[in-house]
CSV table of C-alpha atoms in Angstrom, one decimal:
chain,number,residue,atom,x,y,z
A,1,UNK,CA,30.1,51.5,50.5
A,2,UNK,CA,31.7,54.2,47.4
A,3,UNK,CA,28.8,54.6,44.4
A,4,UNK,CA,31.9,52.5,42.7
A,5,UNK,CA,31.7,49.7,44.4
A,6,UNK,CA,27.6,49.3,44.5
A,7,UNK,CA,27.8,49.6,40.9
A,8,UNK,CA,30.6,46.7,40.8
A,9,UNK,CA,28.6,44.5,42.8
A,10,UNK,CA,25.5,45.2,40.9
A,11,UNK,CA,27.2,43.9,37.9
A,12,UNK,CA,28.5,41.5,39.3
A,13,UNK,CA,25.5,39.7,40.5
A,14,UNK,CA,23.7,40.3,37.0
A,15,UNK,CA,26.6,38.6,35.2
A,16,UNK,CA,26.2,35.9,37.6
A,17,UNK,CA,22.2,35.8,36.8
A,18,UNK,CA,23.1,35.1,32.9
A,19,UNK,CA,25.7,32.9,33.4
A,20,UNK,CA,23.3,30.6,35.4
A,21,UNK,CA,20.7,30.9,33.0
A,22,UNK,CA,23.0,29.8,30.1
A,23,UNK,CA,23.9,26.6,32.2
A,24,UNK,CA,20.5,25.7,32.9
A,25,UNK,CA,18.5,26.8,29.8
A,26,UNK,CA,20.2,25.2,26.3
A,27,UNK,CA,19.6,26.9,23.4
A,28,UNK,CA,16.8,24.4,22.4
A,29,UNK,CA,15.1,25.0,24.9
A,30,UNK,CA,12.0,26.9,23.7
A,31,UNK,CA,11.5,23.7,20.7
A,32,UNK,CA,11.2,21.2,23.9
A,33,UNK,CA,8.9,23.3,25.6
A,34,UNK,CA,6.8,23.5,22.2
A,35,UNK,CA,7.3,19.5,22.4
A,36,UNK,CA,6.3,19.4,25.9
A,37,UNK,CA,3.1,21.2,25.6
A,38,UNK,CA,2.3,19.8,22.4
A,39,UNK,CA,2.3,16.4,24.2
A,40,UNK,CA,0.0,17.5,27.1
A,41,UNK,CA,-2.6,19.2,24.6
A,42,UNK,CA,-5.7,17.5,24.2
A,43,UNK,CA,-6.4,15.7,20.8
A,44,UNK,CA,-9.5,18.1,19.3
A,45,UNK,CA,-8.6,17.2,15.9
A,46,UNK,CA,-9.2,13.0,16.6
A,47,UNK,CA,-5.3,12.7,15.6
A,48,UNK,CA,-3.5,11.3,18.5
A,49,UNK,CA,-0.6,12.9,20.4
A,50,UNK,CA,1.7,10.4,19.7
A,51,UNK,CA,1.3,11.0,15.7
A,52,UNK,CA,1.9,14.6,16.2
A,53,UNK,CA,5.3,14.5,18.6
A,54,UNK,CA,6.2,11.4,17.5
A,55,UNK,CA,9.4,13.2,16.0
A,56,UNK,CA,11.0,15.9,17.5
A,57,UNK,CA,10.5,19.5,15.3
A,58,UNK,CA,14.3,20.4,15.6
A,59,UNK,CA,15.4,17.3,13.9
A,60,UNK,CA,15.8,17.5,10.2
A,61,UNK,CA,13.5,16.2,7.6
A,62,UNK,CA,13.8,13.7,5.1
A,63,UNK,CA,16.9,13.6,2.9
A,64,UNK,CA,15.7,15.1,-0.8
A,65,UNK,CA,16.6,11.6,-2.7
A,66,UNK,CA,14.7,9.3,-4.3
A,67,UNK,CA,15.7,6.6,-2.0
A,68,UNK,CA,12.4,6.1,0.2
A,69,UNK,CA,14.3,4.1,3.0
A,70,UNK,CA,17.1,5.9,5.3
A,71,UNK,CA,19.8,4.4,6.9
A,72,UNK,CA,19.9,5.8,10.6
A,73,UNK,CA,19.7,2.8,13.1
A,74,UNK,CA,20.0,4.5,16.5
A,75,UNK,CA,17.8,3.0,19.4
A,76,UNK,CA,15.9,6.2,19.4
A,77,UNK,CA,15.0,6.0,15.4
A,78,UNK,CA,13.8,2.2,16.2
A,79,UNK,CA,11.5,2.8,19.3
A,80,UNK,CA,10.3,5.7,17.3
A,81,UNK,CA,9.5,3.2,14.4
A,82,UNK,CA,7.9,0.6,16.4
A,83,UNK,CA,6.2,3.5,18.4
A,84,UNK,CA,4.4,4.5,14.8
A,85,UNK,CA,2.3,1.1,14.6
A,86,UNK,CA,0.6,2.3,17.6
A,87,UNK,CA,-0.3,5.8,16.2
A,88,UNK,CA,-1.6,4.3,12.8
A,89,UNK,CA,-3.7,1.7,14.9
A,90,UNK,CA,-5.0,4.3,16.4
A,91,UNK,CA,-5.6,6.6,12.8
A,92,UNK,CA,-7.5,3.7,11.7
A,93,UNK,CA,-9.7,2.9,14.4
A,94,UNK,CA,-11.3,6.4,13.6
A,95,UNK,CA,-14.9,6.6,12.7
A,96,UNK,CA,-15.4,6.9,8.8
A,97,UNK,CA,-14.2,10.3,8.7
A,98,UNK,CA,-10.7,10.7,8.0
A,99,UNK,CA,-8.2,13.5,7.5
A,100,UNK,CA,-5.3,12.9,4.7
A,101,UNK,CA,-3.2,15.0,6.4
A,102,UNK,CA,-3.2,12.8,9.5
A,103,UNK,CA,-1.8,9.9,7.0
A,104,UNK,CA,0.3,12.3,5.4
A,105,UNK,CA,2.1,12.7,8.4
A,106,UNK,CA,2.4,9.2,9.5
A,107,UNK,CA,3.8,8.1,5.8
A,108,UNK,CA,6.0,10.9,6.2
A,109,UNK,CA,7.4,8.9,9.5
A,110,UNK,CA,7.4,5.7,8.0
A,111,UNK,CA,10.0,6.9,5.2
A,112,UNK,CA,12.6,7.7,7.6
A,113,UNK,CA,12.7,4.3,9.1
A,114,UNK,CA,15.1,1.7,7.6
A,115,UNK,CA,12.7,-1.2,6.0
A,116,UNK,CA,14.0,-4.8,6.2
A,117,UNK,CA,11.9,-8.2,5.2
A,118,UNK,CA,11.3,-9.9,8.8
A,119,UNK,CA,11.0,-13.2,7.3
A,120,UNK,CA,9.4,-14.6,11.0
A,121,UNK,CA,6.6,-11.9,9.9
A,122,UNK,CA,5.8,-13.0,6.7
A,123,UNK,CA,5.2,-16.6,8.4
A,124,UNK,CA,3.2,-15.4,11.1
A,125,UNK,CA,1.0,-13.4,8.5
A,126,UNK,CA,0.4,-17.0,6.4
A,127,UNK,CA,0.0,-18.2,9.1
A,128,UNK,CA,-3.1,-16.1,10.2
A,129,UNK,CA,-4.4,-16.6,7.0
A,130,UNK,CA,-4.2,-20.0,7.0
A,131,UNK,CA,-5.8,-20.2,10.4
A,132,UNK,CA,-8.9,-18.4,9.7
A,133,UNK,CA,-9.7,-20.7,6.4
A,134,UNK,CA,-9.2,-23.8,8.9
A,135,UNK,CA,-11.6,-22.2,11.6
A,136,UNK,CA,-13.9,-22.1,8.9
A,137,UNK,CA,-13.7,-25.6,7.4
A,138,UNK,CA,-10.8,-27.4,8.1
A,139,UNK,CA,-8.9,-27.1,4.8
A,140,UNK,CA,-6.1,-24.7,3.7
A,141,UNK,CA,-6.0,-22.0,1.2
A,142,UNK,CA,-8.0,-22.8,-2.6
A,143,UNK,CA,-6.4,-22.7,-5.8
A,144,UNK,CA,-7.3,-19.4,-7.5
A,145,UNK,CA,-6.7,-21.3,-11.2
A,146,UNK,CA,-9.8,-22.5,-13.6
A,147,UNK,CA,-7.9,-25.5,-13.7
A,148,UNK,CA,-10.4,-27.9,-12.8
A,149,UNK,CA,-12.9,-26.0,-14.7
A,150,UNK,CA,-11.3,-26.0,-18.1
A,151,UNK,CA,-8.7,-28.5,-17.7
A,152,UNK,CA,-5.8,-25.9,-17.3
A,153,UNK,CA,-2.3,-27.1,-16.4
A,154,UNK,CA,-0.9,-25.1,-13.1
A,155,UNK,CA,-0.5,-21.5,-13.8
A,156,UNK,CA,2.4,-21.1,-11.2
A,157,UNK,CA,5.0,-23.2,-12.6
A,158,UNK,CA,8.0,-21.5,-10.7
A,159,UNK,CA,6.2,-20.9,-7.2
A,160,UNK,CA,7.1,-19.7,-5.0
A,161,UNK,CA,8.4,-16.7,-7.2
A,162,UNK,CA,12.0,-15.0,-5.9
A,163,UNK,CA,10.5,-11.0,-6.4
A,164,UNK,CA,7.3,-9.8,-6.8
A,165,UNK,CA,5.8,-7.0,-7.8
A,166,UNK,CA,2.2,-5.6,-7.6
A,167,UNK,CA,1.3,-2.4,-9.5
A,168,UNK,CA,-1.7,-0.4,-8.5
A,169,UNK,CA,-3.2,2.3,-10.5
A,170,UNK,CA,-2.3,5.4,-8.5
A,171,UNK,CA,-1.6,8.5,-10.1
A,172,UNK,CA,1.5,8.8,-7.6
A,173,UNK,CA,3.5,6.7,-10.8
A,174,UNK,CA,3.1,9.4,-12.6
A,175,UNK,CA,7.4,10.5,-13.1
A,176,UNK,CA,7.9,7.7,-10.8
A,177,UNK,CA,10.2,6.5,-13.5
A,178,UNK,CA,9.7,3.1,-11.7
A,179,UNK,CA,9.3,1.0,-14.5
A,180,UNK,CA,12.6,-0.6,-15.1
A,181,UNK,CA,12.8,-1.8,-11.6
A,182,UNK,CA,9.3,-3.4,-12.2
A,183,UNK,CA,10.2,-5.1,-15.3
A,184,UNK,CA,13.0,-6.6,-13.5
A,185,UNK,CA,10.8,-8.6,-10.7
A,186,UNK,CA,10.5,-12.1,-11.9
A,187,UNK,CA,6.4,-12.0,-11.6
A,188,UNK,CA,4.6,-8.8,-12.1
A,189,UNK,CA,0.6,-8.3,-11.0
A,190,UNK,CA,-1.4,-5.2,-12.5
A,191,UNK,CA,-4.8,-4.4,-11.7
A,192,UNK,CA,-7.9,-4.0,-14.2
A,193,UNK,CA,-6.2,-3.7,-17.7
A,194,UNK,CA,-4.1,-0.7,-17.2
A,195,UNK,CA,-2.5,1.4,-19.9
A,196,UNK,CA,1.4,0.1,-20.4
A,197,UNK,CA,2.4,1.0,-23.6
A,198,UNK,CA,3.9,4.4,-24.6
A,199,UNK,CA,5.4,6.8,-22.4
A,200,UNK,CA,3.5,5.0,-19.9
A,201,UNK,CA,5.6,2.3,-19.2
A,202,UNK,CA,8.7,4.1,-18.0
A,203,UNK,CA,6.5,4.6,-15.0
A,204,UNK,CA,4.8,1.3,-14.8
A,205,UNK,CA,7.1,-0.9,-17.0
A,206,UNK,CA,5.9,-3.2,-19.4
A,207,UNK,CA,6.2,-7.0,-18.1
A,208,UNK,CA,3.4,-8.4,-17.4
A,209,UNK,CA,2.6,-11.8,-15.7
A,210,UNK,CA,-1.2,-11.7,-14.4
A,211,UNK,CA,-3.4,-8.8,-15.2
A,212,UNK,CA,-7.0,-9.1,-13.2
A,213,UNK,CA,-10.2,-7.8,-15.4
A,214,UNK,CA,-13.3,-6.1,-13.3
A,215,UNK,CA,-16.3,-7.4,-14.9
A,216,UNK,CA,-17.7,-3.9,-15.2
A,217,UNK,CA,-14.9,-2.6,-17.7
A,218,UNK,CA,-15.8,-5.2,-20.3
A,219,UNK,CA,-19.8,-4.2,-19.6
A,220,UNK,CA,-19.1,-0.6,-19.7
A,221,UNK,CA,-16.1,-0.4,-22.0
A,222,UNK,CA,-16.2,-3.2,-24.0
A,223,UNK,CA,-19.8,-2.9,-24.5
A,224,UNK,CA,-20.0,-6.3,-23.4
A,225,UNK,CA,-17.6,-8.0,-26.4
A,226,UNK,CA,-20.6,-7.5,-29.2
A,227,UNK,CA,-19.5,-4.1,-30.5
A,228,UNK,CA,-15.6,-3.8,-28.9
A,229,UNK,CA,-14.4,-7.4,-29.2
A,230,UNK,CA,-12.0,-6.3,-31.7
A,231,UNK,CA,-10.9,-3.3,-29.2
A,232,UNK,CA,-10.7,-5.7,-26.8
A,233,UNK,CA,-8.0,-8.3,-28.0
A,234,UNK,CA,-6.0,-5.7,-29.4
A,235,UNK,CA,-5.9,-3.9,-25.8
A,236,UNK,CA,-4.9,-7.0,-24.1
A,237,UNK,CA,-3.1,-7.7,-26.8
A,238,UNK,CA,0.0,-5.7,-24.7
A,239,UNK,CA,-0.1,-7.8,-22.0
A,240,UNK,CA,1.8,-10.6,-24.1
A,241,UNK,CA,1.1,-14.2,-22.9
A,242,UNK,CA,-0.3,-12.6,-19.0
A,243,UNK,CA,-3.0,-14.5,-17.2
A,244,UNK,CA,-6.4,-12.5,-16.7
A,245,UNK,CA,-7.5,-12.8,-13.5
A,246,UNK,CA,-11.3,-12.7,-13.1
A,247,UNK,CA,-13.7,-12.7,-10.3
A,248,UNK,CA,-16.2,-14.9,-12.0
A,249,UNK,CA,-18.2,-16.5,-9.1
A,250,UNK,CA,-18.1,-13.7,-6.7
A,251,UNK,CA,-21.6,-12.3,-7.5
A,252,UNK,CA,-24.1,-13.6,-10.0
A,253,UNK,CA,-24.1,-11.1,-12.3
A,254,UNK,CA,-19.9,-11.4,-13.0
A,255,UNK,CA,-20.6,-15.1,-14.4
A,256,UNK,CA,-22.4,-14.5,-17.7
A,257,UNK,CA,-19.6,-11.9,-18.7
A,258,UNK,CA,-16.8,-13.6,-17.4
A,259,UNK,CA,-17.1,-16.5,-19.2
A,260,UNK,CA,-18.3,-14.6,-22.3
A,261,UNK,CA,-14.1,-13.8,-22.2
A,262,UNK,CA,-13.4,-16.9,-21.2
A,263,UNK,CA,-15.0,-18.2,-24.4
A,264,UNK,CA,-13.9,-15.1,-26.6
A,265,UNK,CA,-10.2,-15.8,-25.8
A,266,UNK,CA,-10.5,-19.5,-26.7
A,267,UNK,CA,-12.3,-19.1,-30.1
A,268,UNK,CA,-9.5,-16.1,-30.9
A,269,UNK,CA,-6.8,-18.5,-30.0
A,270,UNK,CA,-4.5,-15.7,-28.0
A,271,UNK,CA,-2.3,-16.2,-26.2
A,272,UNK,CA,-3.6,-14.9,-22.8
A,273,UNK,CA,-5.3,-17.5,-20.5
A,274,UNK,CA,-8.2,-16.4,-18.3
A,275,UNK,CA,-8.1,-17.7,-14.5
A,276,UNK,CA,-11.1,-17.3,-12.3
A,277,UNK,CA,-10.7,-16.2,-8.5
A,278,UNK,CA,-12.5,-19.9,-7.0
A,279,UNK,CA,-15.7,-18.5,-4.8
A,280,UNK,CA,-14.5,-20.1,-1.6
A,281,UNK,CA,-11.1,-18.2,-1.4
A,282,UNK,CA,-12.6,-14.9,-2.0
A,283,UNK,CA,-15.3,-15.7,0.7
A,284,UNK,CA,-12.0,-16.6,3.0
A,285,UNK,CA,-9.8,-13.8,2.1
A,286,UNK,CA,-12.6,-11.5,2.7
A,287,UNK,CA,-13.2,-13.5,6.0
A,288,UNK,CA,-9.5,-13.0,6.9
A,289,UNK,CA,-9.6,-9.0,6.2
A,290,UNK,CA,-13.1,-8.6,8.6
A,291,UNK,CA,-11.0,-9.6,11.4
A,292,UNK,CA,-8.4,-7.1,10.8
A,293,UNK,CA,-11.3,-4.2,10.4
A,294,UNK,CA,-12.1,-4.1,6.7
A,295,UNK,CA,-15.4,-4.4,6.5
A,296,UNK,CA,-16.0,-3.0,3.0
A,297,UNK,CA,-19.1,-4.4,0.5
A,298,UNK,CA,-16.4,-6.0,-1.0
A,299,UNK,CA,-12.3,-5.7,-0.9
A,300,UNK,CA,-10.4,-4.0,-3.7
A,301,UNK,CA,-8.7,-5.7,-6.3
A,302,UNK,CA,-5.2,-4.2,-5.0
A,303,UNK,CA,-5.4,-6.2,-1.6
A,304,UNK,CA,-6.8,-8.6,-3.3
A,305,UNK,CA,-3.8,-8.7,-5.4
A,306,UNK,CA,-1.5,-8.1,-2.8
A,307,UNK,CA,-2.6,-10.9,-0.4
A,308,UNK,CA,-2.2,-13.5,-3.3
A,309,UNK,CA,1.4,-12.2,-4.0
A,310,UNK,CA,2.6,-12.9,0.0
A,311,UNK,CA,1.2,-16.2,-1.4
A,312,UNK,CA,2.9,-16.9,-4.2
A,313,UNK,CA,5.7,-14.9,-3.5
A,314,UNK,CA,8.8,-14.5,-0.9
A,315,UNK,CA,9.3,-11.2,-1.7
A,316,UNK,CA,6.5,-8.6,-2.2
A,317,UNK,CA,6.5,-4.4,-3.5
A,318,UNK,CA,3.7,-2.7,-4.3
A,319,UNK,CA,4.0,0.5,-6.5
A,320,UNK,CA,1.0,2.8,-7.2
A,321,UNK,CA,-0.5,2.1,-4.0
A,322,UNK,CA,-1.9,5.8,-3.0
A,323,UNK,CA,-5.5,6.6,-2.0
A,324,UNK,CA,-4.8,10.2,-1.5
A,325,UNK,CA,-5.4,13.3,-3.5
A,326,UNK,CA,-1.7,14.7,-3.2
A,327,UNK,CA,1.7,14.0,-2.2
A,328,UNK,CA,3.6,14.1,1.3
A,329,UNK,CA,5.1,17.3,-0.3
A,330,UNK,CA,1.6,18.7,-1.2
A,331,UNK,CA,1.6,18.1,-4.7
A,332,UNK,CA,-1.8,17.0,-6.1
A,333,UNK,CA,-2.1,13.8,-7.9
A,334,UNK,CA,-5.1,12.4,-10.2
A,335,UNK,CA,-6.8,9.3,-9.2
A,336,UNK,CA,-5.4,7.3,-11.8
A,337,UNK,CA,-1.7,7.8,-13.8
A,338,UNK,CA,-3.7,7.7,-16.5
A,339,UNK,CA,-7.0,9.0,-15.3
A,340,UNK,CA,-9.5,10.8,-12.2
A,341,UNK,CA,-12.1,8.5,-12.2
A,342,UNK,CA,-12.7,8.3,-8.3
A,343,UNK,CA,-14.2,4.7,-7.3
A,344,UNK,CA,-17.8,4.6,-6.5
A,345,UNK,CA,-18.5,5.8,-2.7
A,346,UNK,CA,-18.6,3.6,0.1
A,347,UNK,CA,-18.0,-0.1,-1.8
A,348,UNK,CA,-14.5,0.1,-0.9
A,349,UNK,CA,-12.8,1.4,2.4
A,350,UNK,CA,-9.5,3.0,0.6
A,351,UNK,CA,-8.4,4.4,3.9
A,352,UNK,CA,-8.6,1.2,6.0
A,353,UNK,CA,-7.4,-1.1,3.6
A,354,UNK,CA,-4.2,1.2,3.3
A,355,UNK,CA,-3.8,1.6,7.0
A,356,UNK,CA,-3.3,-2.9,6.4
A,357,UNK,CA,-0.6,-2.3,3.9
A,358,UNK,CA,1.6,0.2,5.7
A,359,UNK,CA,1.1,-2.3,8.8
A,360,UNK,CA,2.8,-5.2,6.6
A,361,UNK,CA,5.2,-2.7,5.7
A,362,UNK,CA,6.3,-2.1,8.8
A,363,UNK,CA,5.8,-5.7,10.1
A,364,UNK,CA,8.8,-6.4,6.7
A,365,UNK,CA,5.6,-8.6,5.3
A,366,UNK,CA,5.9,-6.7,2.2
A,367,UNK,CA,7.4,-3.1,0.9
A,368,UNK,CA,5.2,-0.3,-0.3
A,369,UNK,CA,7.1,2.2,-2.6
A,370,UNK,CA,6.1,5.9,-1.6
A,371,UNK,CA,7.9,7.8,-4.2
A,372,UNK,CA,9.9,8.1,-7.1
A,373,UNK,CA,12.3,4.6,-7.8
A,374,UNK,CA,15.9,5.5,-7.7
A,375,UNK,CA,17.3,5.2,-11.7
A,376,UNK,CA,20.7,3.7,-13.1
């Protein structure tokens, strides 16, 4: 054969090599094999394989809005969704150890899946409730009013309320600019007599229905009512006619003070009205949450809070909600929006109660908010 023609064929075959290549190997071909292998790893970090391929890295990330809920709908995106249940089952199944990242990720996740209220849910989950309280003795859930103790008519005059919201303390309100949208529920729970007023309040609004008062912040703040009694009326003087919530039978040592506001209120004719959380219920709620894995000394006042709002409520969001030290974008946060005081260590289990409320998120039980509110 002529050098001319070797060379031609030679060519020819290599252009024939490429071309094959291109048909068999697309262009993203090196991010599925990163996909692939990342799948087949072992878990040395205790976060689950799932969690970390649950979305493929070549897809884009969350739209840069303040909506928190996207609108894709594709069979993929929903078996992707339910698919995240499993991994944050698995996240909180952990020993006591816990990396935020790992949550980070998962919230991250949730955000890009549509939310919608799943009203056959929100049954099943009162219907748990009510299920455990009968195992125990027969009777449904207690009043949580002092009615019967201080001849109180019923709080809840309008139950079951349309919209509900329940604000937590987290410092992730701070430029929420959420509070308009709160003020506009038609029954709004805050936790432990929270700053409202001021420049506060376009990130935690101002309305104001039930407010529930931790029997340490009138021994440690209020000094008990002898020296800050006058403090204390003007501070709760914000709260306009709310109800204050208080967990006076839980433990022995909450009585005495709890009804030392009980009485204060009366003789200073305001125009809150103090409710007490009645023993049984508490002991049943906290009942109910030990068979879902919270098995804290004692259960926070924000699922506290939240659990009575699926109560008394058909439609539930919780703002403020956030046990972590920094945003999904890495930001860092304080403890409080108006404070860092970290809770005392190991009374509560943060990271296992919050693993319950992003499951009743994604079961449309109720809606967390993860970021800032959308504005007018």
């Amino acid at each position: 054969m002529r050098p001319g023609g070797t060379l031609f064929a030679l060519v020819s075959s290599l252009m024939l090599l490429l071309l094959l290549r291109l048909l068999w190997c697309p262009a993203d071909a090196p991010a599925r094999s990163r996909l692939l292998v990342e799948e087949s790893r072992e878990d040395t970090s205790g976060t689950s394989a799932a969690l970390r391929t649950l979305w493929n890295p070549t897809t884009p990330g969350p739209r840069t809005r303040n909506s928190t809920y996207l609108d894709e709908k594709t069979p993929q995106m929903t078996e992707k969704c339910k698919d995240l249940q499993h991994s944050l089952n698995l996240l909180s199944n952990k020993t006591r150890r816990y990396s935020e990242d790992d949550y980070l990720q998962i919230i991250t996740n949730i955000q890009r899946c549509p939310w919608k209220r799943q009203a056959e849910e929100y049954d099943n989950f009162r219907g748990e409730r009510q299920q455990v309280v009968k195992k125990k003795n027969g009777k449904g859930l207690l009043s949580i009013s002092a009615a019967k103790l201080y001849n109180l008519s019923q709080p809840f005059v309008d139950y079951p309320y349309n919209q509900c919201a329940v604000v937590g303390n987290g410092g992730i309100l701070n430029k929420s600019l959420c509070g308009a949208e709160i003020d506009k529920s038609d029954f709004v729970f805050r936790c432990n007599l929270p700053p409202i007023t001021g420049s506060a309040s376009k990130d935690v609004g101002s309305k104001t229905n039930l407010v529930t008062v931790n029997p340490s912040i009138i021994t440690l703040k209020y000094k008990n009512l002898k020296e800050e009694k006058a403090r204390f009326l003007e501070d709760i003087s914000s709260y306009g006619d709310a109800f204050l919530l208080l967990p006076a039978f839980s433990f022995r040592a909450n009585t005495g003070i709890s009804l030392k506001v009980y009485q204060t209120l009366k003789e200073s004719n305001t125009r809150q009205k103090v409710l007490f959380f009645h023993p049984r219920y508490l002991r049943h709620l906290a009942l109910f949450w030990r068979t879902k894995g919270v098995t804290a000394f004692r259960l926070s006042t924000g699922l506290m809070i939240a659990s009575i709002a699926v109560e008394l409520c058909e439609n539930v969001k919780l703002y403020g909600f956030w046990p972590f030290s920094k945003t999904v974008e890495e930001t860092p946060l304080s403890h409080h929006y108006y404070d860092n005081k970290l809770p005392k260590h190991g009374f509560h289990q943060m990271p296992k109660e919050y693993s319950q409320m992003l499951q009743l998120h994604m079961r449309g039980i109720l809606k967390l908010q993860f970021s800032k509110c959308e504005t007018a």
